[in-house]
CSV table of C-alpha atoms in Angstrom, one decimal:
chain,number,residue,atom,x,y,z
A,19,UNK,CA,62.4,191.0,22.3
A,20,UNK,CA,59.0,188.5,23.3
A,21,UNK,CA,61.2,186.8,26.6
A,22,UNK,CA,62.0,190.6,27.4
A,23,UNK,CA,58.2,192.1,27.4
A,24,UNK,CA,57.2,188.9,29.1
A,25,UNK,CA,59.8,189.7,31.8
A,26,UNK,CA,58.9,193.1,32.4
A,27,UNK,CA,55.3,192.4,32.5
A,28,UNK,CA,55.4,190.2,35.2
A,29,UNK,CA,53.8,191.3,38.5
A,30,UNK,CA,53.9,194.9,36.4
A,31,UNK,CA,52.2,196.8,39.0
A,32,UNK,CA,54.1,195.6,42.1
A,33,UNK,CA,56.9,197.9,43.5
A,34,UNK,CA,57.8,195.5,46.1
A,35,UNK,CA,61.3,193.1,46.1
A,36,UNK,CA,61.9,191.4,42.6
A,37,UNK,CA,64.2,188.6,41.8
A,38,UNK,CA,65.4,186.4,39.0
A,39,UNK,CA,67.1,183.1,38.4
A,40,UNK,CA,68.3,181.9,35.5
A,41,UNK,CA,70.9,178.6,34.4
A,42,UNK,CA,72.8,180.7,31.7
A,43,UNK,CA,75.4,177.8,30.0
A,44,UNK,CA,78.1,180.3,29.6
A,45,UNK,CA,77.3,184.0,30.1
A,46,UNK,CA,80.2,185.1,27.6
A,47,UNK,CA,78.0,184.1,25.0
A,48,UNK,CA,74.9,186.5,26.6
A,49,UNK,CA,76.2,189.6,27.1
A,50,UNK,CA,73.9,191.4,25.1
A,51,UNK,CA,71.0,189.6,26.9
A,52,UNK,CA,72.4,190.1,30.4
A,53,UNK,CA,73.0,193.9,30.2
A,54,UNK,CA,69.3,194.3,28.2
A,55,UNK,CA,67.6,192.9,31.5
A,56,UNK,CA,69.9,194.4,33.6
A,57,UNK,CA,69.3,198.0,32.1
A,58,UNK,CA,66.0,197.5,32.5
A,59,UNK,CA,66.0,197.9,36.3
A,60,UNK,CA,63.2,195.4,36.7
A,61,UNK,CA,65.2,193.2,39.1
A,62,UNK,CA,66.5,193.8,42.1
A,63,UNK,CA,68.4,190.5,42.7
A,64,UNK,CA,69.6,188.9,39.5
A,65,UNK,CA,71.4,185.4,39.6
A,66,UNK,CA,73.0,183.1,36.5
A,67,UNK,CA,74.5,179.9,36.9
A,68,UNK,CA,76.7,178.2,34.9
A,69,UNK,CA,78.5,181.1,33.7
A,70,UNK,CA,81.6,179.2,32.8
A,71,UNK,CA,84.1,181.8,34.0
A,72,UNK,CA,87.4,181.2,35.6
A,73,UNK,CA,90.3,183.6,36.9
A,74,UNK,CA,91.4,184.3,33.0
A,75,UNK,CA,88.8,186.4,32.9
A,76,UNK,CA,88.9,190.1,34.9
A,77,UNK,CA,86.5,190.9,36.9
A,78,UNK,CA,86.0,193.8,34.3
A,79,UNK,CA,84.5,191.6,31.8
A,80,UNK,CA,81.2,193.3,32.0
A,81,UNK,CA,80.0,196.2,33.8
A,82,UNK,CA,76.1,197.6,33.9
A,83,UNK,CA,75.9,201.1,36.0
A,84,UNK,CA,72.5,199.7,38.1
A,85,UNK,CA,74.2,196.7,39.5
A,86,UNK,CA,76.8,195.5,41.8
A,87,UNK,CA,78.2,191.8,41.2
A,88,UNK,CA,79.5,189.2,43.0
A,89,UNK,CA,81.5,186.5,41.6
A,90,UNK,CA,81.8,183.0,42.0
A,91,UNK,CA,83.9,181.0,39.2
A,92,UNK,CA,84.3,177.1,38.7
A,93,UNK,CA,86.4,176.3,35.1
A,94,UNK,CA,85.5,177.5,31.6
A,95,UNK,CA,83.7,174.3,31.3
A,96,UNK,CA,81.2,174.0,33.7
A,97,UNK,CA,79.5,175.4,37.0
A,98,UNK,CA,80.0,179.2,38.0
A,99,UNK,CA,78.1,182.1,39.9
A,100,UNK,CA,77.1,185.7,38.7
A,101,UNK,CA,74.6,187.2,41.4
A,102,UNK,CA,73.9,191.5,40.3
A,103,UNK,CA,72.7,193.4,43.1
A,104,UNK,CA,70.8,196.5,42.5
A,105,UNK,CA,72.7,199.7,43.7
A,106,UNK,CA,70.6,201.4,46.9
A,107,UNK,CA,70.0,197.9,48.4
A,108,UNK,CA,72.1,197.2,52.1
A,109,UNK,CA,74.6,194.1,51.6
A,110,UNK,CA,75.6,193.7,55.2
A,111,UNK,CA,77.0,190.3,54.8
A,112,UNK,CA,78.5,188.4,52.0
A,113,UNK,CA,79.7,184.5,51.9
A,114,UNK,CA,81.3,182.6,49.1
A,115,UNK,CA,81.4,178.6,49.3
A,116,UNK,CA,83.3,177.1,46.8
A,117,UNK,CA,82.8,173.3,47.7
A,118,UNK,CA,78.9,174.2,47.7
A,119,UNK,CA,79.2,176.8,44.3
A,120,UNK,CA,77.2,178.9,46.7
A,121,UNK,CA,76.9,182.6,47.2
A,122,UNK,CA,75.0,183.6,50.3
A,123,UNK,CA,73.9,187.5,50.8
A,124,UNK,CA,72.1,189.2,53.8
A,125,UNK,CA,70.1,192.2,52.9
A,126,UNK,CA,69.1,195.1,55.5
A,127,UNK,CA,65.6,196.7,54.1
A,128,UNK,CA,63.5,199.1,56.5
A,129,UNK,CA,65.8,197.7,59.7
A,130,UNK,CA,64.8,194.0,58.5
A,131,UNK,CA,67.5,191.2,57.5
A,132,UNK,CA,66.9,189.1,54.9
A,133,UNK,CA,68.9,185.9,53.8
A,134,UNK,CA,68.9,185.3,50.4
A,135,UNK,CA,71.4,181.6,49.7
A,136,UNK,CA,71.9,181.0,45.7
A,137,UNK,CA,73.5,177.8,44.8
A,138,UNK,CA,73.9,175.2,42.0
A,139,UNK,CA,74.5,171.8,42.1
A,140,UNK,CA,76.2,169.8,39.4
A,141,UNK,CA,74.7,166.5,37.7
A,142,UNK,CA,77.5,164.5,38.5
A,143,UNK,CA,77.5,165.4,42.4
A,144,UNK,CA,75.4,163.2,44.6
A,145,UNK,CA,72.4,164.5,46.2
A,146,UNK,CA,72.5,163.4,49.4
A,147,UNK,CA,76.2,165.1,50.2
A,148,UNK,CA,75.1,168.3,48.5
A,149,UNK,CA,72.0,168.8,50.9
A,150,UNK,CA,73.9,167.7,53.4
A,151,UNK,CA,76.4,170.3,53.0
A,152,UNK,CA,73.2,172.8,52.8
A,153,UNK,CA,71.8,171.7,55.4
A,154,UNK,CA,75.1,172.8,57.2
A,155,UNK,CA,75.1,175.7,56.1
A,156,UNK,CA,71.8,177.0,56.4
A,157,UNK,CA,71.7,176.0,60.4
A,158,UNK,CA,75.1,178.5,60.7
A,159,UNK,CA,72.0,181.1,59.7
A,160,UNK,CA,69.5,182.8,61.8
A,161,UNK,CA,66.7,180.4,60.8
A,162,UNK,CA,64.2,183.2,62.7
A,163,UNK,CA,65.1,185.6,60.2
A,164,UNK,CA,63.2,185.2,56.4
A,165,UNK,CA,65.2,182.5,54.2
A,166,UNK,CA,65.4,182.4,50.4
A,167,UNK,CA,67.3,179.4,49.0
A,168,UNK,CA,67.3,180.3,44.9
A,169,UNK,CA,69.2,178.0,42.3
A,170,UNK,CA,69.1,175.6,40.0
A,171,UNK,CA,69.5,172.0,42.4
A,172,UNK,CA,69.5,169.4,39.4
A,173,UNK,CA,66.9,167.5,41.5
A,174,UNK,CA,63.5,166.9,40.0
A,175,UNK,CA,60.9,168.4,42.6
A,176,UNK,CA,57.6,166.5,43.0
A,177,UNK,CA,55.3,167.1,46.4
A,178,UNK,CA,53.8,163.5,45.4
A,179,UNK,CA,57.0,161.6,45.4
A,180,UNK,CA,59.7,161.1,48.3
A,181,UNK,CA,62.9,162.0,47.4
A,182,UNK,CA,66.1,163.6,48.8
A,183,UNK,CA,64.9,167.7,47.6
A,184,UNK,CA,61.0,166.9,49.4
A,185,UNK,CA,62.7,165.4,52.5
A,186,UNK,CA,65.1,168.1,52.8
A,187,UNK,CA,62.1,170.9,52.2
A,188,UNK,CA,60.1,169.4,54.7
A,189,UNK,CA,63.0,168.6,57.6
A,190,UNK,CA,63.8,172.6,57.6
A,191,UNK,CA,60.2,173.7,57.3
A,192,UNK,CA,60.8,174.8,53.6
A,193,UNK,CA,57.9,175.6,50.5
A,194,UNK,CA,58.8,175.3,46.9
A,195,UNK,CA,57.0,178.0,45.3
A,196,UNK,CA,58.0,177.3,41.8
A,197,UNK,CA,55.5,175.1,40.2
A,198,UNK,CA,55.7,174.8,36.7
A,199,UNK,CA,58.7,173.0,35.0
A,200,UNK,CA,61.9,174.9,34.3
A,201,UNK,CA,64.1,172.6,31.8
A,202,UNK,CA,62.2,171.4,28.7
A,203,UNK,CA,64.7,169.0,26.9
A,204,UNK,CA,63.5,167.8,23.1
A,205,UNK,CA,65.2,164.5,22.0
A,206,UNK,CA,64.9,162.9,18.4
A,207,UNK,CA,65.7,159.0,18.5
A,208,UNK,CA,66.4,158.1,14.9
A,209,UNK,CA,65.8,154.3,15.3
A,210,UNK,CA,61.6,155.0,16.1
A,211,UNK,CA,61.8,158.5,13.9
A,212,UNK,CA,60.5,160.0,17.0
A,213,UNK,CA,60.8,163.3,19.1
A,214,UNK,CA,60.3,162.6,23.0
A,215,UNK,CA,60.1,165.9,25.3
A,216,UNK,CA,60.8,165.7,28.6
A,217,UNK,CA,60.2,168.6,31.3
A,218,UNK,CA,61.7,168.7,35.1
A,219,UNK,CA,61.4,171.3,37.5
A,220,UNK,CA,64.7,171.5,38.9
A,221,UNK,CA,65.5,175.0,39.4
A,222,UNK,CA,63.5,176.3,43.0
A,223,UNK,CA,62.6,178.9,44.8
A,224,UNK,CA,62.5,177.6,48.5
A,225,UNK,CA,61.2,179.8,51.6
A,226,UNK,CA,60.6,179.8,55.5
A,227,UNK,CA,57.7,181.9,55.7
A,228,UNK,CA,55.1,184.0,53.5
A,229,UNK,CA,56.9,186.4,51.7
A,230,UNK,CA,56.4,185.1,48.4
A,231,UNK,CA,53.9,187.5,46.7
A,232,UNK,CA,53.7,185.7,43.1
A,233,UNK,CA,56.0,183.3,40.9
A,234,UNK,CA,56.2,182.9,37.5
A,235,UNK,CA,58.7,180.7,34.8
A,236,UNK,CA,59.2,182.3,31.4
A,237,UNK,CA,60.6,180.2,28.4
A,238,UNK,CA,64.1,181.5,27.5
A,239,UNK,CA,65.3,181.4,23.8
A,240,UNK,CA,68.8,181.2,24.5
A,241,UNK,CA,69.2,178.6,27.3
A,242,UNK,CA,67.9,175.4,27.9
A,243,UNK,CA,66.3,176.4,30.7
A,244,UNK,CA,63.6,178.9,31.4
A,245,UNK,CA,63.7,182.0,33.3
A,246,UNK,CA,62.3,182.0,37.2
A,247,UNK,CA,60.8,185.2,38.5
A,248,UNK,CA,59.6,186.2,41.9
A,249,UNK,CA,58.2,188.9,43.7
A,250,UNK,CA,58.3,188.9,47.2
A,251,UNK,CA,56.3,191.2,50.0
A,252,UNK,CA,59.8,192.7,50.3
A,253,UNK,CA,58.9,196.9,49.9
A,254,UNK,CA,62.2,198.3,48.3
A,255,UNK,CA,63.8,201.2,49.5
A,256,UNK,CA,63.2,204.4,47.9
A,257,UNK,CA,66.2,204.6,45.4
A,258,UNK,CA,68.6,207.6,46.6
A,259,UNK,CA,71.1,209.5,44.8
A,260,UNK,CA,74.3,211.5,45.8
A,261,UNK,CA,74.4,215.0,45.2
A,262,UNK,CA,77.5,217.6,44.8
A,263,UNK,CA,77.7,221.4,44.6
A,264,UNK,CA,79.7,222.9,41.9
A,265,UNK,CA,80.1,225.8,39.6
A,266,UNK,CA,80.1,226.0,35.5
A,267,UNK,CA,83.6,227.4,35.8
A,268,UNK,CA,84.5,227.6,31.9
A,269,UNK,CA,87.1,229.5,30.4
A,270,UNK,CA,84.8,232.2,29.1
A,271,UNK,CA,83.2,232.3,33.1
A,272,UNK,CA,86.8,232.9,34.5
A,273,UNK,CA,88.1,235.3,32.1
A,274,UNK,CA,84.7,237.2,32.8
A,275,UNK,CA,85.4,236.7,36.9
A,276,UNK,CA,88.7,237.8,36.9
A,277,UNK,CA,87.4,241.1,34.9
A,278,UNK,CA,85.1,242.2,37.9
A,279,UNK,CA,87.6,241.7,40.2
A,280,UNK,CA,89.7,243.9,38.6
A,281,UNK,CA,86.7,246.4,38.4
A,282,UNK,CA,85.9,245.9,42.4
A,283,UNK,CA,86.3,248.3,44.8
A,284,UNK,CA,88.6,247.4,48.0
A,285,UNK,CA,88.9,251.2,49.0
A,286,UNK,CA,87.4,250.5,52.0
A,287,UNK,CA,89.9,247.7,52.8
A,288,UNK,CA,92.2,250.3,54.1
A,289,UNK,CA,89.9,251.1,57.0
A,290,UNK,CA,90.1,247.7,58.5
A,291,UNK,CA,92.4,247.4,61.0
A,292,UNK,CA,93.0,243.4,61.9
A,293,UNK,CA,93.9,240.9,59.2
A,294,UNK,CA,91.2,239.0,60.2
A,295,UNK,CA,88.7,241.9,58.9
A,296,UNK,CA,90.5,241.9,55.6
A,297,UNK,CA,90.7,238.9,54.8
A,298,UNK,CA,86.6,238.4,55.3
A,299,UNK,CA,86.2,241.5,53.6
A,300,UNK,CA,88.7,240.4,50.4
A,301,UNK,CA,87.0,236.8,50.6
A,302,UNK,CA,83.6,237.9,50.5
A,303,UNK,CA,84.1,241.0,47.6
A,304,UNK,CA,85.5,238.1,45.3
A,305,UNK,CA,82.8,235.3,46.3
A,306,UNK,CA,79.9,238.1,45.3
A,307,UNK,CA,81.7,238.2,42.0
A,308,UNK,CA,82.1,234.1,41.4
A,309,UNK,CA,78.1,233.9,42.6
A,310,UNK,CA,76.8,236.4,40.1
A,311,UNK,CA,78.6,234.7,37.0
A,312,UNK,CA,78.9,231.2,37.7
A,313,UNK,CA,76.4,230.5,40.9
A,314,UNK,CA,76.7,227.8,42.9
A,315,UNK,CA,74.4,224.8,42.0
A,316,UNK,CA,73.5,221.1,43.0
A,317,UNK,CA,74.2,218.8,40.4
A,318,UNK,CA,72.6,214.8,41.2
A,319,UNK,CA,75.7,212.1,40.3
A,320,UNK,CA,74.5,209.4,38.3
A,321,UNK,CA,74.9,206.0,39.5
A,322,UNK,CA,77.9,204.5,38.4
A,323,UNK,CA,80.3,201.0,39.5
A,324,UNK,CA,82.2,202.9,42.2
A,325,UNK,CA,84.6,201.1,44.4
A,326,UNK,CA,83.9,200.8,48.2
A,327,UNK,CA,86.5,202.9,49.1
A,328,UNK,CA,84.8,206.3,46.7
A,329,UNK,CA,83.8,208.8,49.0
A,330,UNK,CA,81.7,211.9,48.5
A,331,UNK,CA,85.1,213.9,48.0
A,332,UNK,CA,86.6,211.2,45.2
A,333,UNK,CA,83.1,211.5,43.7
A,334,UNK,CA,83.1,215.2,43.4
A,335,UNK,CA,87.0,215.2,41.8
A,336,UNK,CA,85.4,212.4,39.4
A,337,UNK,CA,83.0,214.3,38.5
A,338,UNK,CA,84.8,217.6,37.8
A,339,UNK,CA,87.4,215.5,36.3
A,340,UNK,CA,85.3,213.9,33.7
A,341,UNK,CA,83.4,217.1,33.0
A,342,UNK,CA,86.8,218.9,32.9
A,343,UNK,CA,87.7,215.9,30.3
A,344,UNK,CA,84.3,216.9,28.2
A,345,UNK,CA,84.9,220.5,28.0
A,346,UNK,CA,88.6,220.0,26.4
A,347,UNK,CA,87.7,217.9,23.4
A,348,UNK,CA,84.9,220.3,22.7
A,349,UNK,CA,87.1,223.7,23.0
A,350,UNK,CA,90.0,222.1,22.0
A,351,UNK,CA,91.7,224.9,24.4
A,352,UNK,CA,95.1,224.3,26.0
A,353,UNK,CA,93.5,226.1,29.2
A,354,UNK,CA,91.0,223.7,29.1
A,355,UNK,CA,93.4,220.6,28.7
A,356,UNK,CA,95.6,222.0,31.1
A,357,UNK,CA,92.5,221.9,34.1
A,358,UNK,CA,92.0,218.6,33.0
A,359,UNK,CA,95.4,217.2,33.5
A,360,UNK,CA,95.1,218.6,36.9
A,361,UNK,CA,91.9,217.0,37.7
A,362,UNK,CA,93.1,213.6,36.5
A,363,UNK,CA,96.2,213.9,38.6
A,364,UNK,CA,94.3,215.2,41.7
A,365,UNK,CA,92.0,212.4,41.4
A,366,UNK,CA,94.6,209.4,40.6
A,367,UNK,CA,96.7,210.4,43.3
A,368,UNK,CA,93.3,210.6,46.0
A,369,UNK,CA,92.2,207.3,44.7
A,370,UNK,CA,95.5,205.5,45.6
A,371,UNK,CA,94.9,207.1,48.9
A,372,UNK,CA,91.6,206.2,49.4
A,373,UNK,CA,92.7,203.0,48.5
A,374,UNK,CA,95.4,201.9,50.3
A,375,UNK,CA,93.9,203.1,53.3
A,376,UNK,CA,91.0,201.1,52.8
A,377,UNK,CA,92.9,197.8,52.2
A,378,UNK,CA,95.3,198.4,54.9
A,379,UNK,CA,93.4,196.4,57.3
A,380,UNK,CA,92.2,193.7,55.8
A,381,UNK,CA,93.0,189.9,55.6
A,382,UNK,CA,94.5,188.0,53.1
A,383,UNK,CA,90.7,186.2,52.9
A,384,UNK,CA,89.4,189.4,51.4
A,385,UNK,CA,91.4,189.0,48.3
A,386,UNK,CA,90.6,184.8,48.0
A,387,UNK,CA,88.8,185.5,44.8
A,388,UNK,CA,90.2,188.8,43.8
A,389,UNK,CA,93.3,187.4,42.2
A,390,UNK,CA,94.3,189.8,39.6
A,391,UNK,CA,93.2,192.5,42.1
A,392,UNK,CA,96.0,191.3,44.5
A,393,UNK,CA,98.7,190.9,42.3
A,394,UNK,CA,98.3,194.5,40.9
A,395,UNK,CA,97.9,196.4,44.6
A,396,UNK,CA,100.3,194.1,46.5
A,397,UNK,CA,103.1,196.3,45.7
A,398,UNK,CA,101.3,199.0,47.7
A,399,UNK,CA,99.2,197.5,50.7
A,400,UNK,CA,100.7,196.2,53.3
A,401,UNK,CA,98.1,193.0,54.8
A,402,UNK,CA,98.0,191.8,57.7
A,403,UNK,CA,98.1,188.1,58.2
A,404,UNK,CA,94.7,186.3,58.6
A,405,UNK,CA,95.1,184.3,61.8
A,406,UNK,CA,92.4,181.6,60.4
A,407,UNK,CA,94.5,180.7,57.2
A,408,UNK,CA,96.9,177.4,57.7
A,409,UNK,CA,99.4,179.1,55.0
A,410,UNK,CA,98.7,182.2,55.6
A,411,UNK,CA,101.8,182.6,52.8
A,412,UNK,CA,99.5,183.4,49.5
A,413,UNK,CA,102.8,184.6,47.4
A,414,UNK,CA,106.5,186.2,47.2
A,415,UNK,CA,107.9,188.7,45.6
A,416,UNK,CA,111.2,187.9,44.3
A,417,UNK,CA,113.2,190.6,41.9
A,418,UNK,CA,110.0,192.0,41.2
A,419,UNK,CA,108.6,189.0,40.2
A,420,UNK,CA,105.7,187.8,42.3
A,421,UNK,CA,104.9,183.8,42.7
A,422,UNK,CA,102.0,182.4,43.7
A,423,UNK,CA,102.1,179.1,42.2
A,424,UNK,CA,103.1,176.3,45.0
A,425,UNK,CA,105.3,174.6,43.2
A,426,UNK,CA,106.7,178.0,42.0
A,427,UNK,CA,107.1,178.9,45.8
A,428,UNK,CA,108.8,175.3,46.3
A,429,UNK,CA,111.6,176.2,43.7
A,430,UNK,CA,111.7,180.1,45.3
A,431,UNK,CA,112.7,178.5,48.9
A,432,UNK,CA,114.2,175.6,47.7
A,433,UNK,CA,117.0,178.0,45.5
A,434,UNK,CA,117.2,180.5,48.1
A,435,UNK,CA,118.2,178.3,51.2
A,436,UNK,CA,120.6,176.1,48.8
A,437,UNK,CA,122.5,179.0,47.6
A,438,UNK,CA,123.0,180.0,51.5
A,439,UNK,CA,126.9,180.9,52.1
A,440,UNK,CA,129.2,182.9,54.0
A,441,UNK,CA,130.4,186.0,52.7
A,442,UNK,CA,133.7,185.7,55.0
A,443,UNK,CA,137.1,186.4,53.2
A,444,UNK,CA,138.6,183.5,55.9
A,445,UNK,CA,140.0,180.8,54.4
A,446,UNK,CA,138.6,177.2,55.3
A,447,UNK,CA,141.2,176.3,58.0
A,448,UNK,CA,141.5,179.8,60.1
A,449,UNK,CA,138.2,178.7,60.2
A,450,UNK,CA,138.6,175.4,61.9
A,451,UNK,CA,141.2,177.1,64.0
A,452,UNK,CA,139.5,179.6,65.4
A,453,UNK,CA,136.6,176.9,66.2
A,454,UNK,CA,138.8,174.7,68.0
A,455,UNK,CA,140.3,177.5,70.2
A,456,UNK,CA,137.2,179.1,71.2
A,457,UNK,CA,134.8,175.8,71.5
A,458,UNK,CA,137.6,172.9,72.3
A,459,UNK,CA,136.1,169.5,71.3
A,460,UNK,CA,136.1,168.4,74.4
A,461,UNK,CA,133.0,170.7,75.3
A,462,UNK,CA,131.5,169.5,72.0
A,463,UNK,CA,128.6,167.1,73.1
A,464,UNK,CA,128.1,164.3,70.6
A,465,UNK,CA,124.5,163.7,69.0
A,466,UNK,CA,123.9,161.0,67.1
A,467,UNK,CA,120.3,161.8,66.6
A,468,UNK,CA,120.4,163.9,63.8
A,469,UNK,CA,119.4,162.7,60.1
A,470,UNK,CA,118.5,163.8,56.7
A,471,UNK,CA,114.7,162.6,56.0
A,472,UNK,CA,112.6,162.9,53.0
A,473,UNK,CA,109.4,165.1,53.8
A,474,UNK,CA,106.1,165.9,52.2
A,475,UNK,CA,103.5,168.7,51.4
A,476,UNK,CA,102.1,168.6,54.9
A,477,UNK,CA,104.6,169.1,56.8
A,478,UNK,CA,106.2,171.7,54.7
A,479,UNK,CA,102.6,173.7,55.0
A,480,UNK,CA,103.3,173.6,58.9
A,481,UNK,CA,106.6,174.9,58.8
A,482,UNK,CA,105.4,177.9,56.6
A,483,UNK,CA,102.7,178.8,58.6
A,484,UNK,CA,104.7,179.4,61.6
A,485,UNK,CA,106.5,182.2,59.4
A,486,UNK,CA,105.5,185.2,59.6
A,487,UNK,CA,104.3,187.7,56.6
A,488,UNK,CA,106.5,190.9,55.9
A,489,UNK,CA,106.2,193.6,53.4
A,490,UNK,CA,109.6,195.0,54.3
A,491,UNK,CA,113.0,193.1,53.8
A,492,UNK,CA,114.9,192.2,57.1
A,493,UNK,CA,118.7,190.9,57.5
A,494,UNK,CA,119.8,189.2,60.3
A,495,UNK,CA,123.7,189.4,60.8
A,496,UNK,CA,126.1,187.2,62.8
A,497,UNK,CA,128.7,189.8,62.9
A,498,UNK,CA,132.1,188.8,63.5
A,499,UNK,CA,133.3,189.7,67.4
A,500,UNK,CA,136.8,191.2,68.1
A,501,UNK,CA,137.0,190.4,71.6
A,502,UNK,CA,137.2,186.2,72.3
A,503,UNK,CA,136.1,186.8,75.8
A,504,UNK,CA,133.0,187.9,75.0
A,505,UNK,CA,132.6,185.1,72.8
A,506,UNK,CA,133.4,182.6,75.8
A,507,UNK,CA,133.7,183.8,79.2
A,508,UNK,CA,135.5,180.1,79.8
A,509,UNK,CA,138.7,181.0,77.7
A,510,UNK,CA,141.7,183.5,78.3
A,511,UNK,CA,143.7,184.2,75.2
A,512,UNK,CA,146.3,187.2,74.5
A,513,UNK,CA,146.9,186.4,70.7
A,514,UNK,CA,145.6,188.7,68.0
A,515,UNK,CA,141.7,187.3,67.1
A,516,UNK,CA,141.7,185.9,63.5
A,517,UNK,CA,138.6,187.3,61.6
A,518,UNK,CA,135.7,185.3,62.2
A,519,UNK,CA,133.0,184.1,59.1
A,520,UNK,CA,130.2,186.5,59.0
A,521,UNK,CA,126.7,185.0,58.0
A,522,UNK,CA,124.5,187.3,56.2
A,523,UNK,CA,120.7,185.7,56.0
A,524,UNK,CA,118.1,188.0,54.3
A,525,UNK,CA,114.2,187.0,54.9
A,526,UNK,CA,112.4,186.8,51.3
A,527,UNK,CA,109.6,188.9,51.1
A,528,UNK,CA,106.4,187.6,51.3
């Protein structure tokens, strides 16, 4: 592939931080090409705009063993950003801004912080409005730190002409380091029988310092935009690998270990007096046999798309599970299959435990871009209500079904509260008689202010914001009171009390 060779040859001798951007115009059509670029491990920061993904595409639609990914969707018909960050880079902060179509990441490399803003401006939006919002956003950052703004802004940059984008750069002390056209478009006109070609520089790299070593624009055969690549004067951290200690405990080694333990000399055990001495002796003899037959070795773990709750113990269990699976498939031995099933169950249980520990202190904001993930794990994890949210209720779980659509939420609330009724066996006449006896009509203050009125979504949202989220069902019981004197100290009655209505109100799980 010519384009791939050109990408690999870009600043080939440099070992510095390198970045790539492309307006890919629907990533689902070019997953093979994307995978080729990522597998080369050439670039540390790989960005694609106009991915055209939405929530119907699961986050697992694409996986690469060398990169983490950050995703911001719009619709299947336009927009969307996808950022790949190479493993080993320390990301200290990430912000996703829907209205700007912007992904912000902060890296910490060799004790220095670097701010990267990746964004896309749809052509049907006003340039000034987007630039004003972008200006507001970058001024929330520490501008004394290096700042890089990358992406397709759909504004032709010409330093000789005063425009919205040149004014934005000048007012923020930013320099554009891309100098070649990034989009070349040809159009055939039938009337004149001529083809006109236009070229624009709309994919930019803006920077507030002097950390750009080299940039280039490379033709892309599968998009109407070109690749934009850059080498930055940032020394990449050395790639690190996780290691674990393990032994080769295959079936033949296990049989040999058992055989050698049977032959071991444990006669001197009788001369030892304390239980600790006896235990250390037995343990030492067994370990000597194991070390001789299956010595401990250090294994380097390949990079993979581990989740943030994966610790060393979980990674080790995964390695043992995978190794046991390969062995059982190779030998077709029942004992090896049992070992695999043991490690598989152990891994699943421990993974659930670590996952719950990781997410139990997270707020609802942590899940706003992981809808499918939240739906799957909502039954396991208690989420603290987020005080910053105007409406903390994102979903309701009722009768085993999750409702997260606003219309569905409204229907659930309406059906629930309109169906509330008394569970008392008392007749209406008995209830009225009880009320009149306990609360005389003369003591009831007449109020004429009560009335029914139409409401709106804003008022409903304000009311819902006062309802605290709860993962457990609670019941409120107003139970019958068998002592009328306790109900109303002013009432003295010697008659047998009538059964009182009992009200049961059950709080919805949210």
